[in-house]
Amino acid sequence: MSAASFAAAAKTVSIAMPVVMPAIAGIQPLSLQDFPGTPAAILFTRGCNLRCSYCHNPQLLGPGVDLPAAQVWEFLCRRQGRLKGIVITGGEPTLQAGLIEFLTALRQLGYLIKLDSNGMRPEVIDAAVNAGLVDHVSLDWKVAPGDEDWCGLPTDACQRLQQCAAAVRRAGVTLEWRTTVLEPLHNAEKLTAIAAHFQSGDQWSLQSFRCQGELLDSSVEMAAPAHELLNIIVRAHSHLCCAIK
């Protein structure tokens, strides 16, 4: 069933809360930027399997006080028919128990769904897109080969990301790559090495690092890149649909 069909059904059908709800640490009720072309709420899941030194959401990495599941579900039910989309981000959403069941319930409420992921659990991405439960997948390609220690990435991170991308493409779901660009981690050479893994026509969002609040590793000096660096990368990779954010 398509998302449009779900939306029509959701106007008359009351959906029970899933037995297993993801750990939601926070909700942004409305975003006009995170889900292209779709007004959406953002759900922030708790827990992550990486430890990026520049992470600006360290409070989501470990245990903490989450929103009551009933409160989250009440918000989602109340907004159905009035809010078009839901963005599930983190943390790392693919770590959540019952994620597939939760996505299914969101579909039944009529929502379009965007899933943000670091791509380290390709089997979960594969299950979600093959079941038709996601409309847009954003995958974080964080660093060039050889810099995995900055994020605690496994040695086969590249292969896992490519497995995710292959599953998303097979399912006909919109794929977006994202890289948060910062000094000293990225330069033109390293960004070019990242881009070498993408296919012609892929969407690649270059997000300029912004130090807003506490970082995971405050001892490491990091800075936003020169804007000209981002412009150079965009011009050098005209075969990609690059965007600077």
mmCIF file of C-alpha atoms in Angstrom:
data_model
loop_
_atom_site.group_PDB
_atom_site.id
_atom_site.type_symbol
_atom_site.label_atom_id
_atom_site.label_comp_id
_atom_site.label_asym_id
_atom_site.label_seq_id
_atom_site.Cartn_x
_atom_site.Cartn_y
_atom_site.Cartn_z
ATOM 1 C CA MET A 1 0.000 0.000 0.000
ATOM 2 C CA SER A 2 1.305 3.435 -0.904
ATOM 3 C CA ALA A 3 1.768 6.275 1.584
ATOM 4 C CA ALA A 4 -1.142 8.069 -0.104
ATOM 5 C CA SER A 5 -3.394 5.070 0.479
ATOM 6 C CA PHE A 6 -2.300 4.922 4.098
ATOM 7 C CA ALA A 7 -3.098 8.616 4.463
ATOM 8 C CA ALA A 8 -6.642 8.065 3.209
ATOM 9 C CA ALA A 9 -7.137 5.117 5.544
ATOM 10 C CA ALA A 10 -5.689 6.971 8.528
ATOM 11 C CA LYS A 11 -8.547 9.472 8.495
ATOM 12 C CA THR A 12 -10.982 6.800 9.643
ATOM 13 C CA VAL A 13 -8.861 4.145 11.355
ATOM 14 C CA SER A 14 -7.512 4.303 14.905
ATOM 15 C CA ILE A 15 -4.114 2.632 15.202
ATOM 16 C CA ALA A 16 -2.987 0.932 18.406
ATOM 17 C CA MET A 17 0.406 1.888 19.813
ATOM 18 C CA PRO A 18 3.071 -0.697 18.904
ATOM 19 C CA VAL A 19 3.964 -3.075 21.714
ATOM 20 C CA VAL A 20 7.636 -2.087 21.429
ATOM 21 C CA MET A 21 8.237 1.622 20.970
ATOM 22 C CA PRO A 22 11.667 3.092 20.148
ATOM 23 C CA ALA A 23 13.441 5.127 22.803
ATOM 24 C CA ILE A 24 12.621 8.711 21.810
ATOM 25 C CA ALA A 25 14.720 11.315 23.613
ATOM 26 C CA GLY A 26 13.061 14.323 22.007
ATOM 27 C CA ILE A 27 10.653 15.629 19.386
ATOM 28 C CA GLN A 28 10.926 18.664 17.138
ATOM 29 C CA PRO A 29 7.263 19.279 16.256
ATOM 30 C CA LEU A 30 7.914 20.861 12.866
ATOM 31 C CA SER A 31 10.779 21.151 10.406
ATOM 32 C CA LEU A 32 10.571 22.606 6.910
ATOM 33 C CA GLN A 33 14.174 21.709 6.021
ATOM 34 C CA ASP A 34 15.050 18.178 7.117
ATOM 35 C CA PHE A 35 12.690 16.280 4.782
ATOM 36 C CA PRO A 36 12.942 17.891 1.314
ATOM 37 C CA GLY A 37 9.559 19.116 0.153
ATOM 38 C CA THR A 38 7.782 17.665 3.163
ATOM 39 C CA PRO A 39 6.789 19.457 6.388
ATOM 40 C CA ALA A 40 7.790 16.981 9.079
ATOM 41 C CA ALA A 41 8.277 16.333 12.754
ATOM 42 C CA ILE A 42 11.646 14.979 13.885
ATOM 43 C CA LEU A 43 11.965 12.100 16.343
ATOM 44 C CA PHE A 44 15.372 11.825 18.047
ATOM 45 C CA THR A 45 16.162 8.257 19.062
ATOM 46 C CA ARG A 46 18.550 7.402 21.865
ATOM 47 C CA GLY A 47 21.723 5.373 21.462
ATOM 48 C CA CYS A 48 24.469 5.217 18.839
ATOM 49 C CA ASN A 49 27.019 2.613 17.776
ATOM 50 C CA LEU A 50 29.609 5.248 16.797
ATOM 51 C CA ARG A 51 31.537 7.846 18.770
ATOM 52 C CA CYS A 52 32.257 10.768 16.453
ATOM 53 C CA SER A 53 34.579 13.190 18.210
ATOM 54 C CA TYR A 54 32.643 16.120 16.723
ATOM 55 C CA CYS A 55 29.185 14.789 17.662
ATOM 56 C CA HIS A 56 26.961 17.685 18.737
ATOM 57 C CA ASN A 57 24.337 15.403 20.317
ATOM 58 C CA PRO A 58 26.444 13.513 22.896
ATOM 59 C CA GLN A 59 23.475 13.482 25.267
ATOM 60 C CA LEU A 60 21.794 10.978 22.933
ATOM 61 C CA LEU A 61 24.624 8.438 22.946
ATOM 62 C CA GLY A 62 24.010 6.684 26.244
ATOM 63 C CA PRO A 63 21.252 6.093 28.782
ATOM 64 C CA GLY A 64 19.031 8.995 29.713
ATOM 65 C CA VAL A 65 15.483 10.094 30.377
ATOM 66 C CA ASP A 66 13.281 9.463 27.351
ATOM 67 C CA LEU A 67 9.824 10.729 26.550
ATOM 68 C CA PRO A 68 7.041 8.400 27.716
ATOM 69 C CA ALA A 69 6.015 6.102 24.867
ATOM 70 C CA ALA A 70 2.353 7.019 25.315
ATOM 71 C CA GLN A 71 3.202 10.717 24.973
ATOM 72 C CA VAL A 72 5.095 10.095 21.729
ATOM 73 C CA TRP A 73 2.272 8.016 20.318
ATOM 74 C CA GLU A 74 -0.365 10.556 21.327
ATOM 75 C CA PHE A 75 1.577 13.253 19.455
ATOM 76 C CA LEU A 76 1.818 11.114 16.326
ATOM 77 C CA CYS A 77 -1.874 10.213 16.385
ATOM 78 C CA ARG A 78 -2.931 13.785 17.035
ATOM 79 C CA ARG A 79 -0.886 15.118 14.124
ATOM 80 C CA GLN A 80 -2.009 12.554 11.538
ATOM 81 C CA GLY A 81 -3.716 14.141 8.579
ATOM 82 C CA ARG A 82 -2.219 17.535 9.448
ATOM 83 C CA LEU A 83 1.516 16.748 9.361
ATOM 84 C CA LYS A 84 2.854 15.162 6.200
ATOM 85 C CA GLY A 85 6.106 13.531 7.268
ATOM 86 C CA ILE A 86 8.200 12.079 10.070
ATOM 87 C CA VAL A 87 12.004 12.181 10.209
ATOM 88 C CA ILE A 88 13.593 9.515 12.394
ATOM 89 C CA THR A 89 17.111 10.453 13.400
ATOM 90 C CA GLY A 90 19.382 10.003 16.380
ATOM 91 C CA GLY A 91 21.468 8.800 17.813
ATOM 92 C CA GLU A 92 21.203 5.879 15.414
ATOM 93 C CA PRO A 93 17.637 4.754 14.677
ATOM 94 C CA THR A 94 18.573 1.311 13.327
ATOM 95 C CA LEU A 95 19.614 0.242 16.842
ATOM 96 C CA GLN A 96 16.036 0.540 18.083
ATOM 97 C CA ALA A 97 14.159 -2.644 18.920
ATOM 98 C CA GLY A 98 10.877 -2.860 17.057
ATOM 99 C CA LEU A 99 11.874 -0.241 14.470
ATOM 100 C CA ILE A 100 10.166 -2.074 11.604
ATOM 101 C CA GLU A 101 6.936 -2.407 13.577
ATOM 102 C CA PHE A 102 7.106 1.283 14.476
ATOM 103 C CA LEU A 103 7.628 2.292 10.849
ATOM 104 C CA THR A 104 4.670 0.120 9.881
ATOM 105 C CA ALA A 105 2.490 1.915 12.430
ATOM 106 C CA LEU A 106 3.636 5.314 11.145
ATOM 107 C CA ARG A 107 2.646 4.231 7.648
ATOM 108 C CA GLN A 108 -0.776 3.245 8.937
ATOM 109 C CA LEU A 109 -1.121 6.743 10.366
ATOM 110 C CA GLY A 110 -0.496 8.100 6.873
ATOM 111 C CA TYR A 111 2.986 9.558 7.255
ATOM 112 C CA LEU A 112 5.768 9.846 4.721
ATOM 113 C CA ILE A 113 8.976 8.700 6.404
ATOM 114 C CA LYS A 114 12.596 9.832 6.185
ATOM 115 C CA LEU A 115 15.212 7.710 7.941
ATOM 116 C CA ASP A 116 18.636 9.089 8.878
ATOM 117 C CA SER A 117 21.370 6.516 9.488
ATOM 118 C CA ASN A 118 25.110 6.026 9.729
ATOM 119 C CA GLY A 119 24.670 2.918 7.596
ATOM 120 C CA MET A 120 26.407 0.474 9.907
ATOM 121 C CA ARG A 121 23.407 -1.874 10.064
ATOM 122 C CA PRO A 122 22.599 -2.537 6.397
ATOM 123 C CA GLU A 123 20.308 -5.431 7.260
ATOM 124 C CA VAL A 124 17.903 -3.038 9.001
ATOM 125 C CA ILE A 125 17.954 -0.547 6.120
ATOM 126 C CA ASP A 126 17.338 -3.417 3.710
ATOM 127 C CA ALA A 127 14.335 -4.661 5.710
ATOM 128 C CA ALA A 128 12.809 -1.180 5.978
ATOM 129 C CA VAL A 129 13.058 -0.244 2.306
ATOM 130 C CA ASN A 130 12.057 -3.685 1.031
ATOM 131 C CA ALA A 131 8.893 -3.491 3.126
ATOM 132 C CA GLY A 132 8.038 -0.126 1.558
ATOM 133 C CA LEU A 133 8.210 1.640 4.910
ATOM 134 C CA VAL A 134 10.588 4.490 4.030
ATOM 135 C CA ASP A 135 10.405 7.226 1.391
ATOM 136 C CA HIS A 136 13.802 8.882 1.851
ATOM 137 C CA VAL A 137 17.047 7.545 3.330
ATOM 138 C CA SER A 138 19.927 9.809 4.349
ATOM 139 C CA LEU A 139 23.224 7.989 4.843
ATOM 140 C CA ASP A 140 26.157 9.643 6.581
ATOM 141 C CA TRP A 141 29.490 9.143 4.807
ATOM 142 C CA LYS A 142 31.562 10.643 7.543
ATOM 143 C CA VAL A 143 35.235 10.336 6.643
ATOM 144 C CA ALA A 144 37.656 9.341 3.916
ATOM 145 C CA PRO A 145 39.245 5.873 4.048
ATOM 146 C CA GLY A 146 41.947 5.834 6.716
ATOM 147 C CA ASP A 147 40.206 8.275 9.056
ATOM 148 C CA GLU A 148 37.775 5.812 10.622
ATOM 149 C CA ASP A 149 39.195 6.288 14.130
ATOM 150 C CA TRP A 150 37.665 9.764 14.285
ATOM 151 C CA CYS A 151 34.253 8.146 14.532
ATOM 152 C CA GLY A 152 34.930 4.666 15.843
ATOM 153 C CA LEU A 153 33.903 3.210 12.496
ATOM 154 C CA PRO A 154 34.514 -0.495 11.808
ATOM 155 C CA THR A 155 37.060 -1.442 9.175
ATOM 156 C CA ASP A 156 34.312 -2.556 6.788
ATOM 157 C CA ALA A 157 32.352 0.706 7.070
ATOM 158 C CA CYS A 158 32.652 1.394 3.339
ATOM 159 C CA GLN A 159 31.205 -1.998 2.449
ATOM 160 C CA ARG A 160 28.306 -1.554 4.874
ATOM 161 C CA LEU A 161 27.441 1.835 3.428
ATOM 162 C CA GLN A 162 27.508 0.450 -0.094
ATOM 163 C CA GLN A 163 25.223 -2.402 0.979
ATOM 164 C CA CYS A 164 22.767 0.151 2.357
ATOM 165 C CA ALA A 165 22.906 2.211 -0.821
ATOM 166 C CA ALA A 166 22.350 -0.857 -3.002
ATOM 167 C CA ALA A 167 19.267 -1.826 -0.997
ATOM 168 C CA VAL A 168 17.842 1.699 -1.176
ATOM 169 C CA ARG A 169 18.399 1.901 -4.929
ATOM 170 C CA ARG A 170 16.837 -1.521 -5.548
ATOM 171 C CA ALA A 171 13.741 -0.435 -3.648
ATOM 172 C CA GLY A 172 13.424 2.784 -5.660
ATOM 173 C CA VAL A 173 13.664 4.909 -2.517
ATOM 174 C CA THR A 174 15.243 8.378 -2.555
ATOM 175 C CA LEU A 175 18.888 8.198 -1.421
ATOM 176 C CA GLU A 176 20.869 11.096 -0.015
ATOM 177 C CA TRP A 177 24.489 11.053 1.121
ATOM 178 C CA ARG A 178 25.513 13.474 3.857
ATOM 179 C CA THR A 179 28.945 14.592 5.022
ATOM 180 C CA THR A 180 29.535 17.031 7.858
ATOM 181 C CA VAL A 181 32.617 18.942 6.722
ATOM 182 C CA LEU A 182 35.077 20.271 9.284
ATOM 183 C CA GLU A 183 38.734 21.090 9.729
ATOM 184 C CA PRO A 184 41.118 19.342 10.166
ATOM 185 C CA LEU A 185 39.216 16.193 9.202
ATOM 186 C CA HIS A 186 38.300 17.159 5.639
ATOM 187 C CA ASN A 187 40.101 18.816 2.760
ATOM 188 C CA ALA A 188 39.626 18.739 -1.002
ATOM 189 C CA GLU A 189 41.600 15.503 -1.386
ATOM 190 C CA LYS A 190 39.667 13.661 1.312
ATOM 191 C CA LEU A 191 36.283 14.869 0.118
ATOM 192 C CA THR A 192 37.189 13.724 -3.387
ATOM 193 C CA ALA A 193 38.071 10.300 -1.954
ATOM 194 C CA ILE A 194 34.610 10.134 -0.373
ATOM 195 C CA ALA A 195 32.879 11.208 -3.593
ATOM 196 C CA ALA A 196 34.619 8.406 -5.492
ATOM 197 C CA HIS A 197 32.243 5.950 -3.812
ATOM 198 C CA PHE A 198 29.081 7.605 -5.151
ATOM 199 C CA GLN A 199 27.223 7.008 -8.396
ATOM 200 C CA SER A 200 26.569 9.640 -11.030
ATOM 201 C CA GLY A 201 23.421 11.555 -10.139
ATOM 202 C CA ASP A 202 23.600 10.757 -6.423
ATOM 203 C CA GLN A 203 22.510 13.462 -4.001
ATOM 204 C CA TRP A 204 25.347 14.606 -1.721
ATOM 205 C CA SER A 205 24.688 17.147 1.001
ATOM 206 C CA LEU A 206 27.780 18.904 2.350
ATOM 207 C CA GLN A 207 26.936 20.173 5.808
ATOM 208 C CA SER A 208 29.277 22.790 7.204
ATOM 209 C CA PHE A 209 30.277 21.942 10.781
ATOM 210 C CA ARG A 210 28.738 24.199 13.388
ATOM 211 C CA CYS A 211 29.919 24.127 16.965
ATOM 212 C CA GLN A 212 26.676 24.533 18.860
ATOM 213 C CA GLY A 213 26.900 23.511 22.483
ATOM 214 C CA GLU A 214 28.763 20.538 23.896
ATOM 215 C CA LEU A 215 30.747 18.167 21.667
ATOM 216 C CA LEU A 216 31.640 14.582 22.477
ATOM 217 C CA ASP A 217 35.386 15.359 22.520
ATOM 218 C CA SER A 218 35.927 18.971 23.535
ATOM 219 C CA SER A 219 39.715 18.479 23.623
ATOM 220 C CA VAL A 220 39.963 18.296 19.832
ATOM 221 C CA GLU A 221 40.113 21.613 18.012
ATOM 222 C CA MET A 222 37.629 21.620 15.165
ATOM 223 C CA ALA A 223 36.378 24.389 12.945
ATOM 224 C CA ALA A 224 33.975 25.001 10.109
ATOM 225 C CA PRO A 225 35.587 24.704 6.672
ATOM 226 C CA ALA A 226 36.265 27.677 4.463
ATOM 227 C CA HIS A 227 33.180 28.161 2.310
ATOM 228 C CA GLU A 228 35.378 28.201 -0.784
ATOM 229 C CA LEU A 229 36.364 24.579 -0.071
ATOM 230 C CA LEU A 230 32.725 23.524 -0.349
ATOM 231 C CA ASN A 231 32.318 25.492 -3.574
ATOM 232 C CA ILE A 232 35.424 23.829 -5.021
ATOM 233 C CA ILE A 233 34.033 20.385 -4.224
ATOM 234 C CA VAL A 234 30.659 21.192 -5.779
ATOM 235 C CA ARG A 235 32.302 22.437 -8.983
ATOM 236 C CA ALA A 236 34.645 19.445 -9.153
ATOM 237 C CA HIS A 237 31.814 16.926 -8.835
ATOM 238 C CA SER A 238 29.251 18.162 -11.322
ATOM 239 C CA HIS A 239 28.207 14.539 -11.959
ATOM 240 C CA LEU A 240 26.686 14.544 -8.470
ATOM 241 C CA CYS A 241 23.707 16.528 -7.211
ATOM 242 C CA CYS A 242 25.685 18.428 -4.586
ATOM 243 C CA ALA A 243 24.142 20.837 -2.119
ATOM 244 C CA ILE A 244 25.799 22.960 0.561
ATOM 245 C CA LYS A 245 23.857 23.133 3.805
#
